[in-house]
Amino acid sequence: MSHDASVLFNRLLARGKFRHVQILLKVAELGSLQRAADSIGMTQSSVTQGLAYLERLLEVQLFERHARGARPTQACEDLLPVARRMLIGVADGAEVVTARRQRIGGAIRLVASVGAMNGLLLNVLPRFAQRHPDVTVHLSEAEGDDQLLAIARGEADLVACRRPPVIPEGWQFMPVREDRFAVLARADHPLARKRSLGWPQLADETWLLAPTGSAARERFDELTANLPHPIRTYPVVTRSTAMLWWLSQQENLLSFLPLNFVRPLLDAGLLRELKLRPLYMLEPLGLMFPIAGPFGAWRQLVDFMNPEVPH
């Protein structure tokens, strides 16, 4: 940290307030001092004074005032992501303290991918809550690099995900459920009754694609590259399970996705896996957790999800 940054850091510690962060974010969001004041239960003059104090503290202009309100400066735009993380941290801290006061079992900060939520946690967390009603689980969604950032920032006790290519230092991965790719359709799709299918039989179907860069899309592109002609695609690209289900009810569409990603729709009978052979396996879903350090309430969830521990 440079000398100037150190001086500013110490000044913020001594004279800054969380309310200043809230004012900054609300004015940037709403573009109006009056609307920001109304949204957080303050007077406009108090918001104006708080914003002016913050600008003096930082020695930088944060907003350009104009007839219709306030516009963030570039300095303010640079500061907004940091301010959001600060306020989220305050909210998380309040949740943790409240959980500790109300439940003697403590709290778990669990970060999970959508696939892990659908394939693991929907089934596990209700049963864990019955077994450990004194433990509060704070569940948030994140994918890939955002999971690693949560670990690096100390914002996660556990991460539910697919086994990553590289596991962060000081952490380990426990596999819980195997996974594979699947071809999916609505339950009454004409191909749903077929006992066995190969790619030549799927070449003329219309496909709802996963986004470019996803593991499902990369594998799908590899598998369909050598078909006799380009596949037909639906003009929507999405990973949304709600949109997948809805569009599949309206059209004869097929999708290629991880099986556990759509587990709730399969269990409810809203989608069906087509009997495509061969099967295409994926890295398993599981939990990442610290190897050492203080073992908090999160250890109970690890033990609860450990497939080698009898329950």
Tab-separated table of C-alpha atoms in Angstrom:
chain	number	residue	atom	x	y	z
A	1	MET	CA	0.000	0.000	0.000
A	2	SER	CA	1.439	3.397	-1.000
A	3	HIS	CA	1.988	6.140	1.566
A	4	ASP	CA	-0.947	8.188	0.248
A	5	ALA	CA	-3.222	5.140	0.314
A	6	SER	CA	-2.127	4.347	3.878
A	7	VAL	CA	-2.979	7.878	4.992
A	8	LEU	CA	-6.416	7.659	3.377
A	9	PHE	CA	-6.988	4.183	4.829
A	10	ASN	CA	-6.269	5.391	8.374
A	11	ARG	CA	-8.441	8.472	7.839
A	12	LEU	CA	-11.375	6.296	6.751
A	13	LEU	CA	-10.919	4.003	9.752
A	14	ALA	CA	-10.929	6.961	12.113
A	15	ARG	CA	-13.651	9.126	10.582
A	16	GLY	CA	-15.631	7.068	8.069
A	17	LYS	CA	-19.046	5.556	8.780
A	18	PHE	CA	-21.055	2.772	7.200
A	19	ARG	CA	-23.860	5.295	6.641
A	20	HIS	CA	-21.578	7.150	4.223
A	21	VAL	CA	-21.257	3.975	2.152
A	22	GLN	CA	-25.032	3.546	2.088
A	23	ILE	CA	-25.531	7.161	0.966
A	24	LEU	CA	-22.946	6.757	-1.794
A	25	LEU	CA	-24.613	3.628	-3.160
A	26	LYS	CA	-28.163	4.975	-2.994
A	27	VAL	CA	-27.371	8.271	-4.710
A	28	ALA	CA	-25.503	6.392	-7.445
A	29	GLU	CA	-28.401	3.951	-7.854
A	30	LEU	CA	-31.242	6.483	-7.863
A	31	GLY	CA	-29.478	9.526	-9.334
A	32	SER	CA	-31.262	11.853	-6.929
A	33	LEU	CA	-30.423	13.121	-3.443
A	34	GLN	CA	-34.099	13.384	-2.530
A	35	ARG	CA	-34.980	9.870	-3.694
A	36	ALA	CA	-31.902	8.481	-1.953
A	37	ALA	CA	-32.951	10.233	1.254
A	38	ASP	CA	-36.496	8.857	1.002
A	39	SER	CA	-35.254	5.307	0.408
A	40	ILE	CA	-33.070	5.199	3.546
A	41	GLY	CA	-35.267	7.271	5.864
A	42	MET	CA	-33.149	10.435	5.978
A	43	THR	CA	-33.755	14.071	5.097
A	44	GLN	CA	-32.308	15.452	1.885
A	45	SER	CA	-30.150	17.881	3.833
A	46	SER	CA	-28.670	14.991	5.864
A	47	VAL	CA	-27.842	13.094	2.678
A	48	THR	CA	-26.306	16.217	1.144
A	49	GLN	CA	-24.191	16.816	4.253
A	50	GLY	CA	-23.140	13.160	4.450
A	51	LEU	CA	-22.100	13.127	0.806
A	52	ALA	CA	-20.163	16.375	1.160
A	53	TYR	CA	-18.404	14.989	4.243
A	54	LEU	CA	-17.414	11.829	2.342
A	55	GLU	CA	-16.057	13.868	-0.571
A	56	ARG	CA	-13.952	15.945	1.839
A	57	LEU	CA	-12.757	12.775	3.534
A	58	LEU	CA	-11.701	11.202	0.228
A	59	GLU	CA	-10.560	14.505	-1.285
A	60	VAL	CA	-12.329	13.673	-4.538
A	61	GLN	CA	-15.595	14.677	-6.227
A	62	LEU	CA	-18.008	11.743	-6.298
A	63	PHE	CA	-21.012	13.225	-8.120
A	64	GLU	CA	-21.704	15.907	-10.687
A	65	ARG	CA	-24.811	17.798	-9.609
A	66	HIS	CA	-27.249	18.852	-12.329
A	67	ALA	CA	-30.838	20.048	-12.600
A	68	ARG	CA	-32.332	16.541	-12.563
A	69	GLY	CA	-30.162	15.050	-9.837
A	70	ALA	CA	-26.626	13.707	-9.499
A	71	ARG	CA	-24.381	11.781	-11.894
A	72	PRO	CA	-21.481	9.608	-10.609
A	73	THR	CA	-17.993	10.762	-11.585
A	74	GLN	CA	-15.418	8.268	-12.846
A	75	ALA	CA	-13.872	8.219	-9.367
A	76	CYS	CA	-17.271	7.276	-7.953
A	77	GLU	CA	-17.747	4.539	-10.572
A	78	ASP	CA	-14.384	3.064	-9.577
A	79	LEU	CA	-15.392	3.109	-5.911
A	80	LEU	CA	-18.877	1.589	-6.271
A	81	PRO	CA	-17.862	-2.119	-6.480
A	82	VAL	CA	-15.775	-1.732	-3.320
A	83	ALA	CA	-18.606	0.080	-1.546
A	84	ARG	CA	-21.060	-2.679	-2.472
A	85	ARG	CA	-18.757	-5.337	-1.040
A	86	MET	CA	-18.381	-3.303	2.155
A	87	LEU	CA	-22.131	-3.019	2.670
A	88	ILE	CA	-22.658	-6.696	1.852
A	89	GLY	CA	-19.995	-7.509	4.442
A	90	VAL	CA	-21.808	-5.423	7.056
A	91	ALA	CA	-25.095	-7.185	6.263
A	92	ASP	CA	-23.415	-10.597	6.433
A	93	GLY	CA	-21.837	-9.671	9.753
A	94	ALA	CA	-25.223	-8.706	11.164
A	95	GLU	CA	-26.667	-12.039	10.003
A	96	VAL	CA	-23.819	-13.999	11.606
A	97	VAL	CA	-24.109	-12.182	14.938
A	98	THR	CA	-27.896	-12.571	14.950
A	99	ALA	CA	-27.567	-16.276	14.184
A	100	ARG	CA	-25.086	-16.686	17.012
A	101	ARG	CA	-27.413	-14.910	19.452
A	102	GLN	CA	-30.506	-16.842	18.403
A	103	ARG	CA	-28.972	-20.240	17.661
A	104	ILE	CA	-26.196	-21.619	19.781
A	105	GLY	CA	-25.008	-23.830	16.901
A	106	GLY	CA	-23.572	-20.926	14.907
A	107	ALA	CA	-23.672	-20.091	11.215
A	108	ILE	CA	-22.266	-21.436	7.932
A	109	ARG	CA	-21.401	-19.239	4.953
A	110	LEU	CA	-22.039	-21.549	2.014
A	111	VAL	CA	-21.289	-20.465	-1.562
A	112	ALA	CA	-22.690	-22.733	-4.285
A	113	SER	CA	-22.955	-23.019	-8.048
A	114	VAL	CA	-26.402	-23.444	-9.588
A	115	GLY	CA	-25.534	-27.025	-10.494
A	116	ALA	CA	-24.547	-27.815	-6.907
A	117	MET	CA	-27.683	-26.150	-5.569
A	118	ASN	CA	-29.931	-28.148	-7.875
A	119	GLY	CA	-28.020	-31.419	-7.718
A	120	LEU	CA	-26.943	-31.469	-4.062
A	121	LEU	CA	-28.318	-28.812	-1.774
A	122	LEU	CA	-32.030	-28.946	-2.594
A	123	ASN	CA	-32.037	-32.432	-1.146
A	124	VAL	CA	-29.438	-31.977	1.602
A	125	LEU	CA	-30.195	-28.648	3.275
A	126	PRO	CA	-33.775	-29.411	4.398
A	127	ARG	CA	-32.565	-32.639	6.020
A	128	PHE	CA	-29.588	-30.845	7.572
A	129	ALA	CA	-31.932	-28.192	9.001
A	130	GLN	CA	-34.010	-30.924	10.639
A	131	ARG	CA	-30.902	-32.564	12.103
A	132	HIS	CA	-29.256	-29.273	13.192
A	133	PRO	CA	-31.998	-26.683	13.773
A	134	ASP	CA	-29.578	-24.555	15.817
A	135	VAL	CA	-27.281	-23.913	12.807
A	136	THR	CA	-28.050	-21.155	10.283
A	137	VAL	CA	-26.849	-21.637	6.696
A	138	HIS	CA	-26.234	-18.438	4.702
A	139	LEU	CA	-26.437	-19.652	1.109
A	140	SER	CA	-25.265	-17.504	-1.807
A	141	GLU	CA	-24.823	-18.287	-5.499
A	142	ALA	CA	-21.515	-17.965	-7.347
A	143	GLU	CA	-19.798	-19.669	-10.262
A	144	GLY	CA	-16.163	-20.376	-11.146
A	145	ASP	CA	-13.853	-17.463	-10.449
A	146	ASP	CA	-16.378	-15.814	-8.131
A	147	GLN	CA	-16.181	-18.871	-5.875
A	148	LEU	CA	-12.395	-18.548	-5.737
A	149	LEU	CA	-12.725	-14.838	-4.952
A	150	ALA	CA	-15.065	-15.632	-2.065
A	151	ILE	CA	-12.451	-18.032	-0.675
A	152	ALA	CA	-9.612	-15.533	-1.154
A	153	ARG	CA	-11.569	-12.791	0.609
A	154	GLY	CA	-12.521	-15.037	3.504
A	155	GLU	CA	-16.209	-14.753	2.619
A	156	ALA	CA	-16.977	-18.493	2.483
A	157	ASP	CA	-16.730	-21.344	4.972
A	158	LEU	CA	-17.711	-23.924	2.340
A	159	VAL	CA	-18.097	-23.997	-1.428
A	160	ALA	CA	-20.455	-26.462	-3.126
A	161	CYS	CA	-19.317	-26.940	-6.714
A	162	ARG	CA	-17.961	-29.272	-9.351
A	163	ARG	CA	-14.384	-30.441	-8.725
A	164	PRO	CA	-12.279	-27.509	-10.031
A	165	PRO	CA	-9.109	-27.944	-12.138
A	166	VAL	CA	-7.083	-26.310	-9.353
A	167	ILE	CA	-8.053	-26.420	-5.680
A	168	PRO	CA	-7.070	-23.330	-3.636
A	169	GLU	CA	-4.104	-23.779	-1.311
A	170	GLY	CA	-5.189	-24.865	2.152
A	171	TRP	CA	-8.504	-26.285	0.903
A	172	GLN	CA	-9.629	-29.734	-0.192
A	173	PHE	CA	-12.454	-31.133	-2.298
A	174	MET	CA	-14.793	-33.906	-1.147
A	175	PRO	CA	-16.778	-35.566	-3.978
A	176	VAL	CA	-20.407	-36.198	-3.060
A	177	ARG	CA	-22.335	-37.007	-6.249
A	178	GLU	CA	-21.278	-38.202	-9.697
A	179	ASP	CA	-22.524	-36.246	-12.677
A	180	ARG	CA	-22.714	-36.536	-16.455
A	181	PHE	CA	-24.086	-34.746	-19.456
A	182	ALA	CA	-27.609	-35.582	-20.594
A	183	VAL	CA	-29.871	-34.869	-23.550
A	184	LEU	CA	-33.141	-33.485	-22.203
A	185	ALA	CA	-36.645	-32.972	-23.543
A	186	ARG	CA	-40.124	-32.464	-22.175
A	187	ALA	CA	-41.745	-35.605	-20.810
A	188	ASP	CA	-44.007	-36.200	-23.851
A	189	HIS	CA	-41.437	-35.387	-26.538
A	190	PRO	CA	-41.679	-37.919	-29.421
A	191	LEU	CA	-38.128	-39.150	-28.738
A	192	ALA	CA	-38.769	-39.687	-25.026
A	193	ARG	CA	-40.241	-43.131	-25.760
A	194	LYS	CA	-37.177	-44.389	-27.667
A	195	ARG	CA	-35.211	-47.086	-25.835
A	196	SER	CA	-31.862	-46.088	-27.300
A	197	LEU	CA	-30.605	-43.135	-29.316
A	198	GLY	CA	-27.413	-42.075	-31.062
A	199	TRP	CA	-26.316	-38.717	-32.415
A	200	PRO	CA	-27.409	-39.467	-36.015
A	201	GLN	CA	-31.004	-39.748	-34.745
A	202	LEU	CA	-30.721	-36.339	-33.051
A	203	ALA	CA	-29.164	-34.471	-35.965
A	204	ASP	CA	-32.457	-33.104	-37.318
A	205	GLU	CA	-33.819	-31.890	-33.967
A	206	THR	CA	-33.950	-28.272	-32.770
A	207	TRP	CA	-31.640	-27.485	-29.847
A	208	LEU	CA	-31.814	-24.978	-27.017
A	209	LEU	CA	-28.159	-24.130	-26.470
A	210	ALA	CA	-26.215	-23.385	-23.311
A	211	PRO	CA	-24.054	-20.219	-23.351
A	212	THR	CA	-20.722	-20.170	-25.168
A	213	GLY	CA	-17.857	-20.949	-22.787
A	214	SER	CA	-19.872	-23.293	-20.582
A	215	ALA	CA	-18.701	-26.898	-20.244
A	216	ALA	CA	-21.990	-28.129	-21.711
A	217	ARG	CA	-21.673	-25.925	-24.799
A	218	GLU	CA	-18.041	-26.875	-25.417
A	219	ARG	CA	-18.807	-30.598	-25.198
A	220	PHE	CA	-21.933	-30.241	-27.320
A	221	ASP	CA	-20.005	-28.417	-30.049
A	222	GLU	CA	-17.402	-31.202	-30.054
A	223	LEU	CA	-20.014	-33.953	-30.310
A	224	THR	CA	-21.993	-32.306	-33.116
A	225	ALA	CA	-19.035	-31.065	-35.180
A	226	ASN	CA	-18.985	-34.175	-37.397
A	227	LEU	CA	-22.720	-34.490	-38.051
A	228	PRO	CA	-23.754	-34.460	-41.740
A	229	HIS	CA	-25.122	-30.907	-41.576
A	230	PRO	CA	-25.233	-28.027	-39.069
A	231	ILE	CA	-27.768	-28.498	-36.307
A	232	ARG	CA	-30.867	-26.329	-35.978
A	233	THR	CA	-30.835	-24.061	-32.938
A	234	TYR	CA	-33.570	-22.165	-31.129
A	235	PRO	CA	-32.976	-18.374	-31.068
A	236	VAL	CA	-32.543	-18.245	-27.278
A	237	VAL	CA	-29.314	-19.150	-25.476
A	238	THR	CA	-29.741	-19.702	-21.740
A	239	ARG	CA	-28.769	-21.588	-18.573
A	240	SER	CA	-32.016	-20.633	-16.846
A	241	THR	CA	-33.865	-23.761	-15.733
A	242	ALA	CA	-37.153	-21.842	-15.621
A	243	MET	CA	-36.728	-20.709	-19.239
A	244	LEU	CA	-35.555	-24.183	-20.265
A	245	TRP	CA	-38.699	-25.752	-18.829
A	246	TRP	CA	-41.040	-23.143	-20.298
A	247	LEU	CA	-39.610	-23.242	-23.815
A	248	SER	CA	-39.520	-27.041	-23.764
A	249	GLN	CA	-43.269	-27.072	-23.091
A	250	GLN	CA	-43.931	-24.804	-26.073
A	251	GLU	CA	-41.632	-26.396	-28.665
A	252	ASN	CA	-40.092	-29.771	-29.505
A	253	LEU	CA	-36.679	-28.723	-28.203
A	254	LEU	CA	-33.709	-30.711	-26.956
A	255	SER	CA	-31.029	-29.517	-24.541
A	256	PHE	CA	-27.586	-30.813	-23.608
A	257	LEU	CA	-26.763	-30.052	-19.971
A	258	PRO	CA	-25.296	-31.594	-16.816
A	259	LEU	CA	-27.822	-34.036	-15.382
A	260	ASN	CA	-27.722	-32.596	-11.866
A	261	PHE	CA	-28.200	-29.063	-13.164
A	262	VAL	CA	-31.781	-29.993	-14.078
A	263	ARG	CA	-32.305	-32.545	-11.303
A	264	PRO	CA	-35.380	-30.756	-9.819
A	265	LEU	CA	-37.135	-30.707	-13.210
A	266	LEU	CA	-36.379	-34.393	-13.750
A	267	ASP	CA	-37.556	-35.354	-10.265
A	268	ALA	CA	-40.798	-33.426	-10.818
A	269	GLY	CA	-41.396	-35.180	-14.151
A	270	LEU	CA	-41.268	-31.903	-16.088
A	271	LEU	CA	-38.307	-33.007	-18.198
A	272	ARG	CA	-37.044	-36.409	-19.265
A	273	GLU	CA	-33.560	-37.626	-20.096
A	274	LEU	CA	-33.332	-39.223	-23.525
A	275	LYS	CA	-31.564	-42.585	-23.636
A	276	LEU	CA	-28.462	-41.451	-25.500
A	277	ARG	CA	-25.460	-43.754	-25.629
A	278	PRO	CA	-22.634	-43.564	-24.831
A	279	LEU	CA	-22.781	-41.583	-21.574
A	280	TYR	CA	-20.505	-38.556	-21.147
A	281	MET	CA	-19.198	-38.194	-17.604
A	282	LEU	CA	-18.368	-34.973	-15.767
A	283	GLU	CA	-16.272	-34.144	-12.717
A	284	PRO	CA	-18.329	-34.895	-9.585
A	285	LEU	CA	-20.197	-32.359	-7.482
A	286	GLY	CA	-19.065	-31.917	-3.910
A	287	LEU	CA	-17.758	-29.589	-1.227
A	288	MET	CA	-14.574	-27.563	-0.911
A	289	PHE	CA	-13.546	-26.795	2.656
A	290	PRO	CA	-10.437	-25.766	4.639
A	291	ILE	CA	-7.922	-28.469	5.510
A	292	ALA	CA	-6.942	-26.895	8.821
A	293	GLY	CA	-7.826	-23.958	11.039
A	294	PRO	CA	-10.709	-23.497	13.462
A	295	PHE	CA	-13.500	-25.958	12.768
A	296	GLY	CA	-16.827	-24.161	13.117
A	297	ALA	CA	-20.403	-25.158	12.414
A	298	TRP	CA	-19.449	-25.832	8.788
A	299	ARG	CA	-17.757	-29.062	9.867
A	300	GLN	CA	-21.183	-30.473	10.761
A	301	LEU	CA	-22.398	-29.918	7.200
A	302	VAL	CA	-19.254	-31.520	5.759
A	303	ASP	CA	-19.772	-34.592	7.931
A	304	PHE	CA	-23.481	-34.639	7.074
A	305	MET	CA	-22.735	-34.638	3.331
A	306	ASN	CA	-19.790	-37.039	3.500
A	307	PRO	CA	-20.890	-40.138	1.544
A	308	GLU	CA	-18.545	-42.294	3.654
A	309	VAL	CA	-20.185	-41.313	6.953
A	310	PRO	CA	-23.324	-43.335	7.787
A	311	HIS	CA	-26.403	-41.285	8.701
